[in-house]
C-alpha positions as protocol buffer text, in pm:
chain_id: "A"
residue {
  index: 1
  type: UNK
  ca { x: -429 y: -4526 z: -4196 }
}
residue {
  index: 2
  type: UNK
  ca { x: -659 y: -4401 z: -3919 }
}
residue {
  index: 3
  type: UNK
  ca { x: -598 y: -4661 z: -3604 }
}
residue {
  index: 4
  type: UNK
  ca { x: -869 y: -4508 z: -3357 }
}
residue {
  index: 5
  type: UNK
  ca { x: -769 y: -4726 z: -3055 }
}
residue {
  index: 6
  type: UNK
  ca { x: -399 y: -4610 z: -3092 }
}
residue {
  index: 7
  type: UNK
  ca { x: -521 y: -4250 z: -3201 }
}
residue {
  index: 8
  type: UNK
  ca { x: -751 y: -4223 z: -2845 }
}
residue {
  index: 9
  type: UNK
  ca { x: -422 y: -4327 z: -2639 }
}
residue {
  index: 10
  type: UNK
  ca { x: -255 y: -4120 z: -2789 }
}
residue {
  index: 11
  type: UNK
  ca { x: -419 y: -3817 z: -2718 }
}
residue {
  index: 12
  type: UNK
  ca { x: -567 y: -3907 z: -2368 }
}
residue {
  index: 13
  type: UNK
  ca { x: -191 y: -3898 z: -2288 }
}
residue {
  index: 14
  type: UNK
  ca { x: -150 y: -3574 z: -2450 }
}
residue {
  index: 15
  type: UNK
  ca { x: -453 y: -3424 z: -2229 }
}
residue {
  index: 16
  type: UNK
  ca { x: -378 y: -3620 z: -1932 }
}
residue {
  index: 17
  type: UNK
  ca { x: 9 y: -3455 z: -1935 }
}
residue {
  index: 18
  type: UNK
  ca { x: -166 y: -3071 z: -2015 }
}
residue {
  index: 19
  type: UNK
  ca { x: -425 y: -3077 z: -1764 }
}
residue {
  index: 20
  type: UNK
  ca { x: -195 y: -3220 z: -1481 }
}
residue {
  index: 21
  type: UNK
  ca { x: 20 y: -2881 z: -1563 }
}
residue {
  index: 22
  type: UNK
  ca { x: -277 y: -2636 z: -1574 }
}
residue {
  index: 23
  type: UNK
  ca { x: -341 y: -2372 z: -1282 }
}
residue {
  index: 24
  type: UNK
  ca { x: -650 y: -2327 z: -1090 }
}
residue {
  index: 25
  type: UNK
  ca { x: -727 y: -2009 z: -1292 }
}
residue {
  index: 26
  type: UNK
  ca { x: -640 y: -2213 z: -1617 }
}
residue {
  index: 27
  type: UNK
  ca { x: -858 y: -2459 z: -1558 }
}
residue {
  index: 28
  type: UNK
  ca { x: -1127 y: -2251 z: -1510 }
}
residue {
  index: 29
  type: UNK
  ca { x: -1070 y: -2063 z: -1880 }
}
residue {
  index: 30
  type: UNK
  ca { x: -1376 y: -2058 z: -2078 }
}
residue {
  index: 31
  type: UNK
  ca { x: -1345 y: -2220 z: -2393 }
}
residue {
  index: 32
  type: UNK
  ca { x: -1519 y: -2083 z: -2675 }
}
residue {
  index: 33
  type: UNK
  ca { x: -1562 y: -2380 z: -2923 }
}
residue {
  index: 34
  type: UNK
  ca { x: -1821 y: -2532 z: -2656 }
}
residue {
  index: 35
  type: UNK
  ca { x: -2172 y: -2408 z: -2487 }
}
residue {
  index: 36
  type: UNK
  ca { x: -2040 y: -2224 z: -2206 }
}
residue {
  index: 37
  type: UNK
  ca { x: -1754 y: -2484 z: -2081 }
}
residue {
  index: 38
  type: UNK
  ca { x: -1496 y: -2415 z: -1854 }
}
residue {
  index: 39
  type: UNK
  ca { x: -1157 y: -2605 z: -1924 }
}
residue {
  index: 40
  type: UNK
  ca { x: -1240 y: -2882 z: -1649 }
}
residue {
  index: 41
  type: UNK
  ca { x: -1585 y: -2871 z: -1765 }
}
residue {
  index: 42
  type: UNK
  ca { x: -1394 y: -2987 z: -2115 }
}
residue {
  index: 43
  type: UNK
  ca { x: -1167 y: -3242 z: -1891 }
}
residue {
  index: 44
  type: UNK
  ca { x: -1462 y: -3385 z: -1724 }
}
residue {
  index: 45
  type: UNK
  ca { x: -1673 y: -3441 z: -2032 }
}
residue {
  index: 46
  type: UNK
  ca { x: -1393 y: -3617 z: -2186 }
}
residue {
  index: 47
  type: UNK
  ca { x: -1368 y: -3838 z: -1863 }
}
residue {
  index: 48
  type: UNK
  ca { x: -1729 y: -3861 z: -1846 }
}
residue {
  index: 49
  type: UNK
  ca { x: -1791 y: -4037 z: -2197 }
}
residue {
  index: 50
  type: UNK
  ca { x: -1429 y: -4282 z: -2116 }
}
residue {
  index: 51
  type: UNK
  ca { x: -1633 y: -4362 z: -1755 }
}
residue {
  index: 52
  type: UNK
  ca { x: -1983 y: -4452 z: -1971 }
}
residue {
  index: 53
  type: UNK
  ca { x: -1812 y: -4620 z: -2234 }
}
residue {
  index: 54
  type: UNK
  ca { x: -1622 y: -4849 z: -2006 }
}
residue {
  index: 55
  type: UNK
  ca { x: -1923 y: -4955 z: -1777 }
}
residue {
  index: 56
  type: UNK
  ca { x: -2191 y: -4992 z: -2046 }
}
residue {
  index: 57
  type: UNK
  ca { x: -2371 y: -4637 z: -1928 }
}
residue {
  index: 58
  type: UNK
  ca { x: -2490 y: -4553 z: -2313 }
}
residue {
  index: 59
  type: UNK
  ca { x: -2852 y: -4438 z: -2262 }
}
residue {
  index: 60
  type: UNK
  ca { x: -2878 y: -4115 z: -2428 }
}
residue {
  index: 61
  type: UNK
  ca { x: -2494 y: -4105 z: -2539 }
}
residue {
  index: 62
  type: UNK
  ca { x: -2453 y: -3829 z: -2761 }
}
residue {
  index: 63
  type: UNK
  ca { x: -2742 y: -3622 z: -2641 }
}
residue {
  index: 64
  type: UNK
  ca { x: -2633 y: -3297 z: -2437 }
}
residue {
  index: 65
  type: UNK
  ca { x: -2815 y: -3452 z: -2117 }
}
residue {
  index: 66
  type: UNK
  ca { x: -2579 y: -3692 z: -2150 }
}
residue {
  index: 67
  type: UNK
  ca { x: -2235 y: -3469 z: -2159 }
}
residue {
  index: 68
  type: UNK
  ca { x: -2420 y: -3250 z: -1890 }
}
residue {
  index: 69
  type: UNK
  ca { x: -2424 y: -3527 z: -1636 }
}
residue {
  index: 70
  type: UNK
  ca { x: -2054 y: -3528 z: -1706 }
}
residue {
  index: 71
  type: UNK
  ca { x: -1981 y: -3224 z: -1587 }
}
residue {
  index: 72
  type: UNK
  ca { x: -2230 y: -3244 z: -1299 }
}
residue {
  index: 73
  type: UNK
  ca { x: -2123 y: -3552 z: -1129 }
}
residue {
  index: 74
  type: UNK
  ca { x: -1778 y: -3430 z: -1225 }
}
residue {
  index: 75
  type: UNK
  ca { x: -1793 y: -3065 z: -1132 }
}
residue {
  index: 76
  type: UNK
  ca { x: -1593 y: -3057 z: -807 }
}
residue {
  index: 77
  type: UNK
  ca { x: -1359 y: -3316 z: -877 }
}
residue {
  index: 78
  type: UNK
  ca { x: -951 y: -3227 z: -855 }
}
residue {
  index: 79
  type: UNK
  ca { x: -763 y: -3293 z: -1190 }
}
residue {
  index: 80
  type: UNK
  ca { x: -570 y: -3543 z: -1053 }
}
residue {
  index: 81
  type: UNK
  ca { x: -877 y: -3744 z: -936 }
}
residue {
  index: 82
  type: UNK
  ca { x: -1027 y: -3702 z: -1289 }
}
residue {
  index: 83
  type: UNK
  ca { x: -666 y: -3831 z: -1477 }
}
residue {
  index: 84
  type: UNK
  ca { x: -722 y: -4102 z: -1256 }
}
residue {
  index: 85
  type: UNK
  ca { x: -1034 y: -4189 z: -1354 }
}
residue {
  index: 86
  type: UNK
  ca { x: -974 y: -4145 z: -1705 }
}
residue {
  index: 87
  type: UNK
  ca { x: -646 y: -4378 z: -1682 }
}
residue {
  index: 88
  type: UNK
  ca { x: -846 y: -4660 z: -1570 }
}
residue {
  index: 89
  type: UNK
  ca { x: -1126 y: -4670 z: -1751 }
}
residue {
  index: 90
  type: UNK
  ca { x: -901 y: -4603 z: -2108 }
}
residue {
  index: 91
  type: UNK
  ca { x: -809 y: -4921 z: -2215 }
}
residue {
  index: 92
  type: UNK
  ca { x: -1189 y: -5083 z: -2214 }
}
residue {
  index: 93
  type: UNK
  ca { x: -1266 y: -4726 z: -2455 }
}
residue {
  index: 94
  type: UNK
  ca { x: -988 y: -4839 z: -2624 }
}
residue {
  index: 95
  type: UNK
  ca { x: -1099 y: -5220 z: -2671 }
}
residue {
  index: 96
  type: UNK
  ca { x: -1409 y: -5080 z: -2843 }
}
residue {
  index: 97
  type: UNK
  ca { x: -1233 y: -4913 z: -3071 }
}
residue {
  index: 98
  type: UNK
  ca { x: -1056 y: -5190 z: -3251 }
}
residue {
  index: 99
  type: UNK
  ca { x: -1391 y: -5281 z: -3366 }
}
residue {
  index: 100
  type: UNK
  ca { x: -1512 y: -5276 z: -3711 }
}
residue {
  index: 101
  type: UNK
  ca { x: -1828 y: -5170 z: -3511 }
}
residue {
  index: 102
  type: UNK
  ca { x: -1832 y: -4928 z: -3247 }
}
residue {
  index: 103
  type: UNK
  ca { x: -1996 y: -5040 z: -2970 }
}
residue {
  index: 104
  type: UNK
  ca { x: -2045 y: -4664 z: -2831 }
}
residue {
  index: 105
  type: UNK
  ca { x: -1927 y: -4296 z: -2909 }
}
residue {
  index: 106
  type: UNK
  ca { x: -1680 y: -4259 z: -3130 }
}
residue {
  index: 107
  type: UNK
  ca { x: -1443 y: -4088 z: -2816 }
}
residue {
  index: 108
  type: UNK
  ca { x: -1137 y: -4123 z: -3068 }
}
residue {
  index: 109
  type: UNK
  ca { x: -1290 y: -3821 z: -3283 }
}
residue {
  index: 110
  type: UNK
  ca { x: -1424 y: -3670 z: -3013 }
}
residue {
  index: 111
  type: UNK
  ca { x: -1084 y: -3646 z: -2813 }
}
residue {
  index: 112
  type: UNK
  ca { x: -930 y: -3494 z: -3105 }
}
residue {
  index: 113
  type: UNK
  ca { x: -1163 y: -3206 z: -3123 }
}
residue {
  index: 114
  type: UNK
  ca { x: -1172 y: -3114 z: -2761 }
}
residue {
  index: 115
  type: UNK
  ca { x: -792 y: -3136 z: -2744 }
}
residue {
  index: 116
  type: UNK
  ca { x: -760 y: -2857 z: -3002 }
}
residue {
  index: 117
  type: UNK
  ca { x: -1066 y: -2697 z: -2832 }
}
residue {
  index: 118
  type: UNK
  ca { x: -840 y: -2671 z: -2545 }
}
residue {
  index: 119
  type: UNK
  ca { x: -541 y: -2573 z: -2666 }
}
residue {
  index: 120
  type: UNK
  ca { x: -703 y: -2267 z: -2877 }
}
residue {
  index: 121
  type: UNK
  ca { x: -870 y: -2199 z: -2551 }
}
residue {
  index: 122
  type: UNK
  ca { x: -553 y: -2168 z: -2356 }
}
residue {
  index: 123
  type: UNK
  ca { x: -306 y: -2038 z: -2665 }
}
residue {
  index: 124
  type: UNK
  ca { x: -101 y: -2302 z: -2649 }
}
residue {
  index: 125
  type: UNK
  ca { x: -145 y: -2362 z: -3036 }
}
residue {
  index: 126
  type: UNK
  ca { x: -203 y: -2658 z: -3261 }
}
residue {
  index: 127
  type: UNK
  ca { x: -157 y: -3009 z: -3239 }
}
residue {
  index: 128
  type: UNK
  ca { x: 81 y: -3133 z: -3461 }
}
residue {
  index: 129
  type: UNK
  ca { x: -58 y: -3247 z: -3767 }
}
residue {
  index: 130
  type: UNK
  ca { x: 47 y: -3595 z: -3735 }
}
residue {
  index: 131
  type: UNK
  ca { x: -212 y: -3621 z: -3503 }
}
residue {
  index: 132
  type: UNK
  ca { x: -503 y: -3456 z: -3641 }
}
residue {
  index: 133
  type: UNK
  ca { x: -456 y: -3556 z: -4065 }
}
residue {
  index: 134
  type: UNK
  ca { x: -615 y: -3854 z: -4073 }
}
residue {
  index: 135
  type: UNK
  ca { x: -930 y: -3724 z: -3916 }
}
residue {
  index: 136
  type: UNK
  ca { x: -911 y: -3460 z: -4160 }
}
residue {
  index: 137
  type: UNK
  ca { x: -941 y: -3701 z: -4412 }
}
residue {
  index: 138
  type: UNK
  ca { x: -1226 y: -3910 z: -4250 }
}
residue {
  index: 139
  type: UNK
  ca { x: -1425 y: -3619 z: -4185 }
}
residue {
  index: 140
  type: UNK
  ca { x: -1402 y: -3509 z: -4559 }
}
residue {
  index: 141
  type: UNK
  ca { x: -1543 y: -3835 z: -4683 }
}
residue {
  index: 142
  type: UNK
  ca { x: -1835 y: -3758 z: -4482 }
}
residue {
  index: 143
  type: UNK
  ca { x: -1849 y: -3386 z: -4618 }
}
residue {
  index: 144
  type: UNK
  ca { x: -1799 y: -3482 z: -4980 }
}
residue {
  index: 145
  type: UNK
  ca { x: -2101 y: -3747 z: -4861 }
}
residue {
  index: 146
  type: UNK
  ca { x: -2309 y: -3475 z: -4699 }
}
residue {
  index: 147
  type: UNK
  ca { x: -2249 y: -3248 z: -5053 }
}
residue {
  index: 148
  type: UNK
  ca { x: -2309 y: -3537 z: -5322 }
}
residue {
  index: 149
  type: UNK
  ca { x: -2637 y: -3396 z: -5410 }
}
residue {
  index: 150
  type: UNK
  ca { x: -2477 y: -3018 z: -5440 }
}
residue {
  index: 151
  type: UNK
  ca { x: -2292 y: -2798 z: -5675 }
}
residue {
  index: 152
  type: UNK
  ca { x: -1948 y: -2962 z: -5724 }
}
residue {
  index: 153
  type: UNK
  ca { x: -1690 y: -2778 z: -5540 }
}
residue {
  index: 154
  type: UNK
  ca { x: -1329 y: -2817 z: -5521 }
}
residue {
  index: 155
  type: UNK
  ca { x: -1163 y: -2814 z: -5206 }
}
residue {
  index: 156
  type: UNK
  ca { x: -770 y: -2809 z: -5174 }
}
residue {
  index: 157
  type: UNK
  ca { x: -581 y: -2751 z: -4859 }
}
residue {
  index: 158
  type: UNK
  ca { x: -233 y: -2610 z: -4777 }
}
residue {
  index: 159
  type: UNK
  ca { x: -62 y: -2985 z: -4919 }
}
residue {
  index: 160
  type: UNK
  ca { x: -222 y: -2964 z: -5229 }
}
residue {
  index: 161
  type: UNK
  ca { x: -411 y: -3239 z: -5112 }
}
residue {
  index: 162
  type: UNK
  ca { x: -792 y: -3210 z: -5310 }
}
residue {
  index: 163
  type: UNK
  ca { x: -1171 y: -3306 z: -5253 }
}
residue {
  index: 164
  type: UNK
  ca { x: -1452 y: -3303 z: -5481 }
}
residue {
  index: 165
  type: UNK
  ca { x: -1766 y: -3221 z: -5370 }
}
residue {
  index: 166
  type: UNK
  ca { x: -2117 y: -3248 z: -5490 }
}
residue {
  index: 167
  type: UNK
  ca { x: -2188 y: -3409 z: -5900 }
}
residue {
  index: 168
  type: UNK
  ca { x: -2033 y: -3214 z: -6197 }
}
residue {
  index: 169
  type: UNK
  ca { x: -1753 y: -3025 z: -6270 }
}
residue {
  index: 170
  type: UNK
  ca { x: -1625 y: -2822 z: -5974 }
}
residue {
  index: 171
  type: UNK
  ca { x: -1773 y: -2447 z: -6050 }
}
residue {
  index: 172
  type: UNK
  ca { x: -1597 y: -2297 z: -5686 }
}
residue {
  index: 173
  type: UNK
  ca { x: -1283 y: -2391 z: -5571 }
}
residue {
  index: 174
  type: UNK
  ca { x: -1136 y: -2308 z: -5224 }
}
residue {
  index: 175
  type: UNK
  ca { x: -808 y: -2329 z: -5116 }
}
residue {
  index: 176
  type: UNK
  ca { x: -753 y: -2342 z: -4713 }
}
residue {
  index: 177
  type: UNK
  ca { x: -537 y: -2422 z: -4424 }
}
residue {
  index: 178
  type: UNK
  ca { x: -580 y: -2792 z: -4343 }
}
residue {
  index: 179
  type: UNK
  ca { x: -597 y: -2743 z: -3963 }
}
residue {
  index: 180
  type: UNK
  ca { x: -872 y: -2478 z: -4041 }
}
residue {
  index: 181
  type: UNK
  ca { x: -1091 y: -2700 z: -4244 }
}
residue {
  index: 182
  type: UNK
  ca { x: -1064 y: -2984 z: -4026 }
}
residue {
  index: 183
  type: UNK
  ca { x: -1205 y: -2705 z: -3731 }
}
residue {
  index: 184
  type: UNK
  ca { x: -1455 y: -2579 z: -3987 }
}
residue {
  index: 185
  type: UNK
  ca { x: -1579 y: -2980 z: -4019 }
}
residue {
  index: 186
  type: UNK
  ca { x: -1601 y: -2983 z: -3662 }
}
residue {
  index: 187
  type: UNK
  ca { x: -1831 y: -2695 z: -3672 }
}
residue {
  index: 188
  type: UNK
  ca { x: -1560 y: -2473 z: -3487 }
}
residue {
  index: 189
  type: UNK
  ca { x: -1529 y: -2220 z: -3748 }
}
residue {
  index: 190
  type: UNK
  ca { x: -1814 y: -1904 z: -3776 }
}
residue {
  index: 191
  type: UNK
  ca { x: -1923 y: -1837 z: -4122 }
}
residue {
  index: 192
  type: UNK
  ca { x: -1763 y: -1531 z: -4124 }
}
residue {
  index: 193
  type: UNK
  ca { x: -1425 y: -1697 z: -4093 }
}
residue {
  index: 194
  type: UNK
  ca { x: -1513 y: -1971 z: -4391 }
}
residue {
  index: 195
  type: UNK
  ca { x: -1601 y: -1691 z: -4570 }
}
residue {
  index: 196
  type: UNK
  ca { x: -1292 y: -1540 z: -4522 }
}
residue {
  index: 197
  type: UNK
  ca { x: -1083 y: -1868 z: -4664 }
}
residue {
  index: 198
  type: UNK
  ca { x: -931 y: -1843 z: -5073 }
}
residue {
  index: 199
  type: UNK
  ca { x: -1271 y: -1860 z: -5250 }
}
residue {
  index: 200
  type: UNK
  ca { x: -1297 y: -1846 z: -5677 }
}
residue {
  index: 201
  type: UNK
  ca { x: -1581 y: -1692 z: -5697 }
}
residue {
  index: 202
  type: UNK
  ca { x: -1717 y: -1586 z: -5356 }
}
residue {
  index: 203
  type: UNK
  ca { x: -1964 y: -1853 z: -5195 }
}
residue {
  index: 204
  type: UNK
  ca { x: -2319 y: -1822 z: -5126 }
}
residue {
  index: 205
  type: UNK
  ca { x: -2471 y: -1874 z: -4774 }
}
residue {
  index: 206
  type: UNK
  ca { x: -2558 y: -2265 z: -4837 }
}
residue {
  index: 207
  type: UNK
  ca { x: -2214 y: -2365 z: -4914 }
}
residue {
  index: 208
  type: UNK
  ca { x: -2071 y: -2209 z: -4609 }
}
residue {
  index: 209
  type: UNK
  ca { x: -2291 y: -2366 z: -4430 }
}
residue {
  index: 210
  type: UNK
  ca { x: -2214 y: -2679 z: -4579 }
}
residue {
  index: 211
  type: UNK
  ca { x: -1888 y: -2730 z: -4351 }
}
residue {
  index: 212
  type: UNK
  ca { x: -1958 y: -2736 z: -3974 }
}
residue {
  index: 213
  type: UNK
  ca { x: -2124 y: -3107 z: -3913 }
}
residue {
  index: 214
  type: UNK
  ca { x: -2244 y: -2996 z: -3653 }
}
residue {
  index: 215
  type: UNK
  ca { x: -2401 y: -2730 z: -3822 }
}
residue {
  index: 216
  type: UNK
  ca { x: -2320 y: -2371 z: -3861 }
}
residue {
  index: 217
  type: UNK
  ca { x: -2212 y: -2143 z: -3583 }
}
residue {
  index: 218
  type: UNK
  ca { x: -2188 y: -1687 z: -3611 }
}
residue {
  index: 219
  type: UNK
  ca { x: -1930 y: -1658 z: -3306 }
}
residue {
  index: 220
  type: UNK
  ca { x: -1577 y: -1604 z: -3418 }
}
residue {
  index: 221
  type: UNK
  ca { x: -1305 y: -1893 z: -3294 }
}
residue {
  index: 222
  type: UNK
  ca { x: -975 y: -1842 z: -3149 }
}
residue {
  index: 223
  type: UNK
  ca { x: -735 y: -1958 z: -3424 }
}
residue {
  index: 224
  type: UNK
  ca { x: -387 y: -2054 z: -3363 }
}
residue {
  index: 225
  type: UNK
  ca { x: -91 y: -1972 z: -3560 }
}
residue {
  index: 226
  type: UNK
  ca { x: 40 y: -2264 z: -3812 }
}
residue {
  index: 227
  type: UNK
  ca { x: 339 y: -2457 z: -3623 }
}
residue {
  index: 228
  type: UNK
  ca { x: 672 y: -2305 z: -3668 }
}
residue {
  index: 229
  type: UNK
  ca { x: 881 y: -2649 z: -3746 }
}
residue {
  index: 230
  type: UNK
  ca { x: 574 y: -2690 z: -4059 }
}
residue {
  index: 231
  type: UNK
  ca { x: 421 y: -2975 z: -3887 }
}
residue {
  index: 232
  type: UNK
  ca { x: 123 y: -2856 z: -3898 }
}
């Protein structure tokens, strides 16, 4: 079961304890999955929406002018000053999401992504799955939602867990890392690198593009090797 308040905490103490270890050229990394980012452009972002959440500041939420006053009133901040922030305005992100209704951005999902966005950045690897499967799961409801009109597909990742897609029998199936369609979902996969997953037959352009919701994207993503210990 996907419990977004504890899921948030959970990895806003995960970021918190990396970015309080990074170096000043770390932090200035460029991170791919993002347009033109730095790592503490990532860092402030994420402390940006916890900061807007907390005090009500929603207008535009979502929007990029609203992630790129983030960064700007954010820019020349020290890590520890943005932890800080972050720390204290958590819990009231994480009273609106014990909701049934969100009352703003869902920050939960969007903590997730730019954790791994960071870590693939900075090849430190993946997050263990723990954290990251039931989003994986939520995000394919929406997918198989997105595809109920298409050509059935079946979609089965590295558990043997399945998803079918669109009405009809499934006439493609695709078998894939789960890590790596949960990135795809996110839109931080290329098409050349869904097109590279365990297709039968090969796909056409439309159902590649079917994956990223955020729609599709041609630059090629860092991706990190599958944990060692098989967690993921």
């Amino acid at each position: 079961m996907l419990v977004l308040e504890t899921a948030y905490r959970d990895a806003r103490q995960r970021i918190g304890a990396l970015a309080r270890e990074l170096s000043a050229e770390q932090l200035r990394t460029p991170v791919p999955a993002t347009p033109d980012w730095t790592v503490h452009d990532v860092l402030a972002h994420l402390v940006g929406g916890a900061a807007d959440v907390a005090t009500g500041r929603l207008d535009g939420a979502g929007t990029d002018q609203w992630t790129r006053r983030h960064l700007q009133e954010r820019r020349h901040r020290p890590i520890d000053d943005l932890m800080a922030e972050w720390d204290r305005a958590g819990p009231a992100v994480e009273a609106t999401l014990t909701s049934a209704k969100l009352t703003g951005p869902n920050l939960a999902a969007d903590a997730i992504c730019h954790e791994s966005d960071l870590r693939e950045a900075l090849s430190l690897g993946r997050v263990e799955r723990e954290h990251w499967q039931p989003f994986l799961e939520t995000m394919m409801r929406l997918t198989r939602l997105r595809a109920r009109h298409s050509p059935a597909l079946l979609i089965e990742d590295d558990r043997g867990q399945q998803w079918h897609c669109g009405s009809g029998e499934p006439t493609r199936v695709v078998r894939v890392d789960g890590y790596e369609l949960l990135r795809a979902a996110y839109s931080r996969r290329s098409r050349r690198q869904i097109a590279a997953w365990n297709w039968a037959p090969t796909p056409d352009t439309q159902v590649i593009e079917g994956f990223g919701f955020f729609g599709p994207r041609d630059d090629d993503q860092p991706i990190p090797l599958p944990r060692a210990d098989n967690a993921g």
